[in-house]
Each structure stands twice: as structure tokens, then as C-alpha cells.
Coordinates of C-alpha atoms in Angstrom, one line a residue:
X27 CA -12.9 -12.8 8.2
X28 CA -14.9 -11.8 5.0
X29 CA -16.2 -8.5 4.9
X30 CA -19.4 -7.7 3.9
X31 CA -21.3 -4.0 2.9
X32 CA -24.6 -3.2 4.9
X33 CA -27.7 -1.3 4.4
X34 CA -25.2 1.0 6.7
X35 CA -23.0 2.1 4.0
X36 CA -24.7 3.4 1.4
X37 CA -22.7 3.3 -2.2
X38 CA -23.4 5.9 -5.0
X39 CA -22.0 5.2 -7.7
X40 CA -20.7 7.5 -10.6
X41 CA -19.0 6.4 -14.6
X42 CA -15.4 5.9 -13.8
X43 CA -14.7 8.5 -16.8
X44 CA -16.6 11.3 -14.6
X45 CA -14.5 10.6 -11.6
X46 CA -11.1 10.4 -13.3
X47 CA -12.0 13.4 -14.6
X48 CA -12.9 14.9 -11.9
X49 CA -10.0 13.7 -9.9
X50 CA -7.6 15.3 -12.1
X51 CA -9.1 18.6 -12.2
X52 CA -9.1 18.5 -8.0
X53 CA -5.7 17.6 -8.9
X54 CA -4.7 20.8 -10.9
X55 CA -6.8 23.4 -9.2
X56 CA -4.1 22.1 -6.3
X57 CA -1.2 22.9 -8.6
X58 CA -0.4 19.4 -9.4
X59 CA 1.0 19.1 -13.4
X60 CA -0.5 17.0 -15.9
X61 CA 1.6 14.4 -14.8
X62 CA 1.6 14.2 -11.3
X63 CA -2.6 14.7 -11.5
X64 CA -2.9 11.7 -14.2
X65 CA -0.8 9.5 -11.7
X66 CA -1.8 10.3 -8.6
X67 CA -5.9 10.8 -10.0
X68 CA -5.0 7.1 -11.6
X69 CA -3.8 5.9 -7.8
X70 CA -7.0 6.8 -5.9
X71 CA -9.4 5.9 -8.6
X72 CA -7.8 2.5 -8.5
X73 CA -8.5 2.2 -4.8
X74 CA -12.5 3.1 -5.4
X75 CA -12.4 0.7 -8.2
X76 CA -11.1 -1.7 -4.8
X77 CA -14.0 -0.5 -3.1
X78 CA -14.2 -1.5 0.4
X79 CA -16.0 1.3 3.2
X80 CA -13.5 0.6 5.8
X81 CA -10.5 0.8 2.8
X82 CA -9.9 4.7 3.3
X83 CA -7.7 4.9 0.1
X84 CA -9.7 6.1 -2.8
X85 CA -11.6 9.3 -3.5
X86 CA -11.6 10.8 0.1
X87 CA -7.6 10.9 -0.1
X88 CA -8.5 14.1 -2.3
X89 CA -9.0 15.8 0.9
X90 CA -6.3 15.1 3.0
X91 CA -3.4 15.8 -0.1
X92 CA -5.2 19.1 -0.1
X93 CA -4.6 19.7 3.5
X94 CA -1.6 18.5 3.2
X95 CA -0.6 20.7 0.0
X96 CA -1.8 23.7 2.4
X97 CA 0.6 22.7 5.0
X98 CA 3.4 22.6 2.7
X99 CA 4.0 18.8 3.3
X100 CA 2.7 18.0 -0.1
X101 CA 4.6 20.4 -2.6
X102 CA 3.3 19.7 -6.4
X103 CA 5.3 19.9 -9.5
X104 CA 8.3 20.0 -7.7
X105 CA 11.9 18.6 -8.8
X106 CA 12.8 15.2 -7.8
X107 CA 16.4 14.3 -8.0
X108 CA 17.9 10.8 -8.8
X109 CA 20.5 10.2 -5.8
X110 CA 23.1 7.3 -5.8
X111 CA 22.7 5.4 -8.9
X112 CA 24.2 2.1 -9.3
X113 CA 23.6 -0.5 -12.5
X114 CA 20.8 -2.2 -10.2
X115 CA 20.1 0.3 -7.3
X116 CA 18.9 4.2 -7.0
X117 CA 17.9 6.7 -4.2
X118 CA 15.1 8.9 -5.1
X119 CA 14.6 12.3 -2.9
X120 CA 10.8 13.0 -3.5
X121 CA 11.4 16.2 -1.9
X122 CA 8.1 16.5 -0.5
X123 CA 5.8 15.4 -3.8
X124 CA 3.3 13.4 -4.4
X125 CA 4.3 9.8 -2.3
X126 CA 2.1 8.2 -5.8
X127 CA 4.2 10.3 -7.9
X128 CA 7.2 9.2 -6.6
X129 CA 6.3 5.6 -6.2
X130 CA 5.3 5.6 -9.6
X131 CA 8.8 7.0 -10.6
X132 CA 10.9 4.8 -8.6
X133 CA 8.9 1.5 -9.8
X134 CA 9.6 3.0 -13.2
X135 CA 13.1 2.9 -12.9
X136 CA 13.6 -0.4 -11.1
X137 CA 12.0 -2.0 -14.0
X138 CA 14.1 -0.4 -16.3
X139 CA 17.3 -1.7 -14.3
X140 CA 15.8 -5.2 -13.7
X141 CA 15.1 -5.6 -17.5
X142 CA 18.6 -4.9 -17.4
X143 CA 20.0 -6.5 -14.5
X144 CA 17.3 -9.3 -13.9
X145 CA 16.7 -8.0 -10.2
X146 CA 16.5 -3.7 -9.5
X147 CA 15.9 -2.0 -6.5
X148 CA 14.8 1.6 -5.5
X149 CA 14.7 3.6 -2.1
X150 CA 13.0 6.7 -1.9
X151 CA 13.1 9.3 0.6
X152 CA 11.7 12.4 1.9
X153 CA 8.1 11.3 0.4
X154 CA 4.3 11.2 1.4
X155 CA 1.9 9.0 1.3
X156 CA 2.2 6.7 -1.6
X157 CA -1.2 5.2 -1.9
X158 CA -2.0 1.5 -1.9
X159 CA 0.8 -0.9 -2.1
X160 CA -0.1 -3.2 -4.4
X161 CA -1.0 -0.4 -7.1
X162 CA 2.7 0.2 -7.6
X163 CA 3.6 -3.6 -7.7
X164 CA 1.5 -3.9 -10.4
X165 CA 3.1 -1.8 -12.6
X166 CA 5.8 -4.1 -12.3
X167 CA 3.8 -7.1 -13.2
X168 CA 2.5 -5.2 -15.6
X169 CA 5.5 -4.6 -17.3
X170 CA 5.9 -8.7 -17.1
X171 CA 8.0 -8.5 -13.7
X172 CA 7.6 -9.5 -10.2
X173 CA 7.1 -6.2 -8.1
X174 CA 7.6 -5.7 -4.9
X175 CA 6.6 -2.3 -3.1
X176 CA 6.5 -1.2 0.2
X177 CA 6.5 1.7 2.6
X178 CA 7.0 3.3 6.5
X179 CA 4.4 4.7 8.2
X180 CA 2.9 6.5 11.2
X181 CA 3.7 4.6 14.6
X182 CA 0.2 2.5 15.0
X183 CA 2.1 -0.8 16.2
X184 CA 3.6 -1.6 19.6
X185 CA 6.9 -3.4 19.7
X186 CA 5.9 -7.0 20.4
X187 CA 5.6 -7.0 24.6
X188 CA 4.8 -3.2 24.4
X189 CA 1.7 -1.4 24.4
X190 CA 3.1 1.8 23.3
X191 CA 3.2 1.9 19.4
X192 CA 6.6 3.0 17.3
X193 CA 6.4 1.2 14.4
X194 CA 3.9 1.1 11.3
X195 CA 1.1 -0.5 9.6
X196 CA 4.2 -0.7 7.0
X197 CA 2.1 -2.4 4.0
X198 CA 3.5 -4.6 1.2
X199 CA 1.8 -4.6 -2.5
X200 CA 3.7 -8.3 -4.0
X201 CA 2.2 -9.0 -7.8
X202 CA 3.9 -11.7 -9.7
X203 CA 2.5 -11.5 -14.0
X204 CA 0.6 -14.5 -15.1
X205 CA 0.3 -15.7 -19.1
X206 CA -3.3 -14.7 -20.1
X207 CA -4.6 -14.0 -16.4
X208 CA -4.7 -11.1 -14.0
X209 CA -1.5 -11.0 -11.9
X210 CA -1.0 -12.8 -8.2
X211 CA -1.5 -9.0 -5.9
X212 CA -0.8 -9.7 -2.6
X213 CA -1.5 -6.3 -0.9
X214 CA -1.4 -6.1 2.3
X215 CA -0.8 -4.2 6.4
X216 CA 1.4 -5.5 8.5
X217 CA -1.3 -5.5 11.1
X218 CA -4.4 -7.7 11.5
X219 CA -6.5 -4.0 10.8
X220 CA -6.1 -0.3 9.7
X221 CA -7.8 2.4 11.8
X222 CA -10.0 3.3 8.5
X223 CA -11.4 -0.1 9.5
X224 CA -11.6 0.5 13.0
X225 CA -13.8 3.6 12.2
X226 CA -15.9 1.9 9.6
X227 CA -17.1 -0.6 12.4
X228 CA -17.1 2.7 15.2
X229 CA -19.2 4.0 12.5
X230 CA -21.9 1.5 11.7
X231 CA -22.3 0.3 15.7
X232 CA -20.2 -2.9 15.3
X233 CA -17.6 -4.9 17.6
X234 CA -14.3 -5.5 15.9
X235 CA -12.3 -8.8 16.4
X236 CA -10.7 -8.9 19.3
X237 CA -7.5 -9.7 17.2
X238 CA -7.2 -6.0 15.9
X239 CA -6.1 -3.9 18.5
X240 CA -5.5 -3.0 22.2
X241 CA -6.6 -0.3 24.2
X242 CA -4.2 2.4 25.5
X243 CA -3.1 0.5 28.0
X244 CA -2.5 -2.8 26.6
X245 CA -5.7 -4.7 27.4
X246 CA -7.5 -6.8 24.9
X247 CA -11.2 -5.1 23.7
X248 CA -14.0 -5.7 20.8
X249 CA -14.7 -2.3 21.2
X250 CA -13.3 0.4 18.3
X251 CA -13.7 3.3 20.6
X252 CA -11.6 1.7 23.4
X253 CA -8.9 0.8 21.0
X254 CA -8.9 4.2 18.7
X255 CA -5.9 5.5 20.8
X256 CA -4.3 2.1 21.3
X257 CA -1.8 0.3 19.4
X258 CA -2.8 -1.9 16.1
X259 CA -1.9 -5.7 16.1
X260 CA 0.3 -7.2 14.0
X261 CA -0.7 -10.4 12.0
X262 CA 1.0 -13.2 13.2
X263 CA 1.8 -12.2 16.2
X264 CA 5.2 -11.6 17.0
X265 CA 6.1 -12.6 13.1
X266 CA 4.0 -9.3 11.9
X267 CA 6.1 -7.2 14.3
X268 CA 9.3 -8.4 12.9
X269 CA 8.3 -8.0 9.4
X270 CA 7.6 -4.3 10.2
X271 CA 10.6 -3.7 11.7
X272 CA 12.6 -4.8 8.9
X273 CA 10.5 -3.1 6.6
X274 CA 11.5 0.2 8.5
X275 CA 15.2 -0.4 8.3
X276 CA 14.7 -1.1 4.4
X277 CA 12.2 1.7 3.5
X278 CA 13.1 4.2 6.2
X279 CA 16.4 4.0 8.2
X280 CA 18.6 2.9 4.9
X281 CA 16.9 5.4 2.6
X282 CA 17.5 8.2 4.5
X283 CA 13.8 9.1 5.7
X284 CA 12.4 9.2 8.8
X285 CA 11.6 5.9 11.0
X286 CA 9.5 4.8 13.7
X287 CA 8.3 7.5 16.1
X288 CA 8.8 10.4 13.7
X289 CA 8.0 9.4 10.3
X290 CA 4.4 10.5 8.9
X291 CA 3.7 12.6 12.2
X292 CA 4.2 16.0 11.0
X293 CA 1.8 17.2 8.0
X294 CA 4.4 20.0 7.1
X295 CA 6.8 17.2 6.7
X296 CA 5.7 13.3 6.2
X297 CA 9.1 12.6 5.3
X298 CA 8.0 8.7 4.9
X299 CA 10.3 6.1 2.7
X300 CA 9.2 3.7 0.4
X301 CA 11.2 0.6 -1.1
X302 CA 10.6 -1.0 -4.6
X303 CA 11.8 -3.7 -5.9
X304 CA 11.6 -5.5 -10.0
X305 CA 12.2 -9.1 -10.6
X306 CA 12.7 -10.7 -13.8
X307 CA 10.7 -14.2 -13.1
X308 CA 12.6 -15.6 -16.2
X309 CA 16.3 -15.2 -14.7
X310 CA 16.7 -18.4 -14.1
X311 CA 14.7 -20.8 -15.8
X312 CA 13.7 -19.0 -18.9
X313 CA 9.5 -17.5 -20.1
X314 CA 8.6 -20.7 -20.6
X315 CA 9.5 -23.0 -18.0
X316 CA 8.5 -20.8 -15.7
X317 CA 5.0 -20.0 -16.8
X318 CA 4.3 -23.6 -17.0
X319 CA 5.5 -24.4 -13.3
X320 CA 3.6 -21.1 -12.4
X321 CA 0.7 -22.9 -14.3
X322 CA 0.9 -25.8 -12.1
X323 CA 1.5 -24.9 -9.0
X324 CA -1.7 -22.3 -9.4
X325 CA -3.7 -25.4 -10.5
X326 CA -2.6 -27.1 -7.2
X327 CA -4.0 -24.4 -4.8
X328 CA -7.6 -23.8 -6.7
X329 CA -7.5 -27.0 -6.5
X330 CA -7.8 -27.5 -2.9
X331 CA -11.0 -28.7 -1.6
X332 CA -12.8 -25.7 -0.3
X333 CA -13.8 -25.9 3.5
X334 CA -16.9 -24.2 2.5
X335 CA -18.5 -25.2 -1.2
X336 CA -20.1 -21.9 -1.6
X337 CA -16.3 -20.5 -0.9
X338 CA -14.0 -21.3 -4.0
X339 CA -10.4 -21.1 -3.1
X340 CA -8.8 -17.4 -4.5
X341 CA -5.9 -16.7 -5.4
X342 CA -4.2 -12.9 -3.4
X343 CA -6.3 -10.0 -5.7
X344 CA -9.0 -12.4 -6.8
X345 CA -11.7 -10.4 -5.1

């Protein structure tokens, strides 16, 4: 369904310059280090620039990372240590930094290895929060690779059959570079809606789609307040609870972070794993063939007929 801002939700707007700015010096004040606050002020200045009211990833984050920091789940400027390095693989202990920080870090290197390698990947452990998933893809794509991010999180999900949630909303960021365009960004939860959602419609007097979520005890409702306490549905049905399971075993049981009922429960300790990944796109063909059968194959879907002529077909990240 297309979202759409009311008169509900009022926007005030500020130059970007003033909030960057003002993001990093939150940042500091907190004890982050020039680093750490020109990342992490980057990450959630990116999601405002995303704007959506139900989003929940951009400017108000500020507030929970300094919670957090007082809580001692968050600890700035502290040393991260490269674990288990192989020519295409690392383990990264975030020990309890920045989740953007160390996203940004481990993305870093697996491009470094796939420019080497053609194909990288990095686990990290022992992190927080990293932010939206598609930001750290497309510093891959960026960089003129396929990136691939993704993460663990708090247990919002009921096994398929269950109404009692274990696993995560467990979002995926997937950008793939284009010649003289924005990149493909598929960024995505693993479920049909985030709580943030949820709260924006609790909020503004709405009913949600019955699609989004249960209420404690399994039954279907429309209703956000019914379902705040409930467990999220996955998309596709029993696909979207596969997907996060396996995205658990890759970001959280292999790393070495915590996984499905404990992960992301305990603001002292988050202890959440992420997973990123760097292709090369010319590995096998070569730059050129394979921007021109990128070309074509993007020319085939905008070129669908759109259902609705007011409604162009997008490509993931258009909007």
C-alpha cells in the first residue's frame, strides 16, 4: 500500500547543514570521536533525508543512543578488534559501539576484500543498532559493488504457526551500482510492518492492514493497540519467516552474537549481529557487458504497462 503524510503529521523542516551539525555535536557531547559522530550523525541524517513518520530511524534515534550510552550498552570511542581474518572473510567484535560505526567498518572492509577477491564477506558481533539497512549497502554500490547488509533483532515475529514472537524484523539493505543512475536499494523488514509504523497509525487514529500483525493471542485485528504486544507478520507468509530465520543463523548464531529471544533485549547489552556482504558485478562477464544487460533488463521492467497511469513503475529506492 502507498503511504501517504496527513494534515496529522506535521513536518518542520530545517537546512540539512544545520542538522548535520547539530547531530554531531549531540554526538560528541555523548563522548562519541570525530569519527564515530560523522558516521553515525551521517546514518540518521540519511534516514530524515528518507523521511517517512512511521519510519522511526532518523533524528529521534539521537535519543535512544543516549539512553543507551547511559546504560552502558552503547560505549563510544571504544576499540574494535578485527577477529578471524581470512583472504575473503572477517569477524568484527564491535564491543559494544556504535551498531553504524561498526556497520560502516565491516562494509569497509568487505569491499576492500571483494575488490580483491571478487565476492567479501563480514560478520560482526557484540554490536547495537546499526541503523537502516540499505545505508550500509550503499556504500558498497557506492564504491561500484553489489552490497548486501543485514542484521538480527529484537524478537517481534512468531515462528510461522506460533503466536509467540522469537525471531526479528531482521532487515535487508540490497543496492546493486548503475552507470550514470542512482543505485537499485532494496531496503527492507522481514515483516509486512515495523512497530514505528504501528504507532504512527495508533497515533494519528488509523486502522492498520489486517496483514501487519496479530494480537497477543494470535487473532487477526485492524486495530494497532490490540496488536502492540502481539507478534509482527512476516511478508510472504511463511517465506518471510524462513528468510528471518536464516538471516539469524547468518548474522547472529555464526557470528557469535546473540539470537532470537535474547538479542537486542537488554539496553546494557544489545549484543545484536550484523552480516555484510561486497560483490564485484564484473566477476564474470566483465564492466561492460554487464552494464549493458543491467541496461536492458531495467528498460524491460519500466517498461511494464503501469496498472494505474498516474503510477509509473519504480525501480527498489526510486521514491
Amino acid at each position: 500500500m502507498a503511504y501517504s503524510v496527513s494534515e496529522a503529521d506535521p513536518v518542520v523542516k530545517y537546512p540539512e547543514s544545520a542538522l548535520r551539525a547539530f547531530a554531531t555535536d549531540v554526538l560528541r557531547t555523548l563522548g562519541a570521536d570525530d569519527e564515530e559522530a560523522a558516521i553515525v550523525s551521517d546514518g540518521v541524517i540519511t534516514a530524515s533525508l528518507w523521511y517517512h513518520p512511521g519510519q522511526g530511524q532518523g533524528l529521534e534515534k539521537l535519543f535512544r543512543y543516549e539512553r543507551r550510552i547511559q546504560a552502558g550498552g552503547i560505549v563510544p570511542a571504544v576499540d574494535m578488534r578485527w577477529e578471524r581474518e581470512a583472504p575473503a572473510a572477517a569477524l568484527l567484535d564491535a564491543a559494544s559501539g556504535f551498531g553504524y560505526v561498526a556497520g560502516h567498518r565491516a562494509m569497509k572492509r568487505a569491499i576492500e576484500m571483494a575488490r580483491r577477491t571478487g565476492i567479501a564477506m563480514v560478520g560482526v558481533r557484540h554490536s547495537n543498532h546499526f541503523g537502516i539497512a540499505g545505508y550500509h549497502a550503499l556504500q558498497a554500490a557506492e564504491a561500484g559493488l553489489v552490497g548486501w547488509a543485514f542484521t538480527n533483532a529484537r524478537s517481534e515475529m512468531a515462528p510461522w504457526g506460533s503466536a509467540t514472537p522469537v525471531l526479528g524484523t531482521n532487515p535487508w539493505g540490497i543496492a546493486v551500482p548503475r552507470p550514470d543512475a542512482a543505485p537499485i536499494l532494496l531496503d527492507i523488514a522481514l515483516t509486512m510492518s515495523g512497530k514505528g509504523m504501528m504507532r504512527w497509525y495508533e497515533r494519528t487514529g488509523r486502522e492498520m492492514p489486517v496483514t501487519w500483525a496479530l494480537t497477543k493471542d494470535g487473532r487477526e485485528t485492524t486495530d494497532p493497540s490490540q496488536a502492540m504486544d502481539g507478534p509482527m507478520l512476516p511478508i510472504g507468509a511463511y517465506k518471510g519467516y524462513g528468510l528471518s530465520l536464516v538471516s539469524d543463523v547468518l548474522s547472529g548464531v555464526m557470528t557469535g552474537a546473540l539470537f532470537g529471544l535474547d538479542v537486542f533485549q537488554d539496553e546494557a547489552k544489545y549484543d545484536v549481529g550484523h552480516t555484510m556482504i561486497a560483490i564485484d558485478p564484473h566477476l564474470f562477464l566483465g564492466k561492460e557487458a554487464f552494464e549493458e544487460r543491467l541496461r536492458t533488463f531495467i528498460d524491460q521492467v519500466l517498461g511494464a504497462p503501469p496498472i494505474d497511469p498516474g503510477q509509473p513503475v519504480r525501480l527498489p529506492g526510486d521514491l
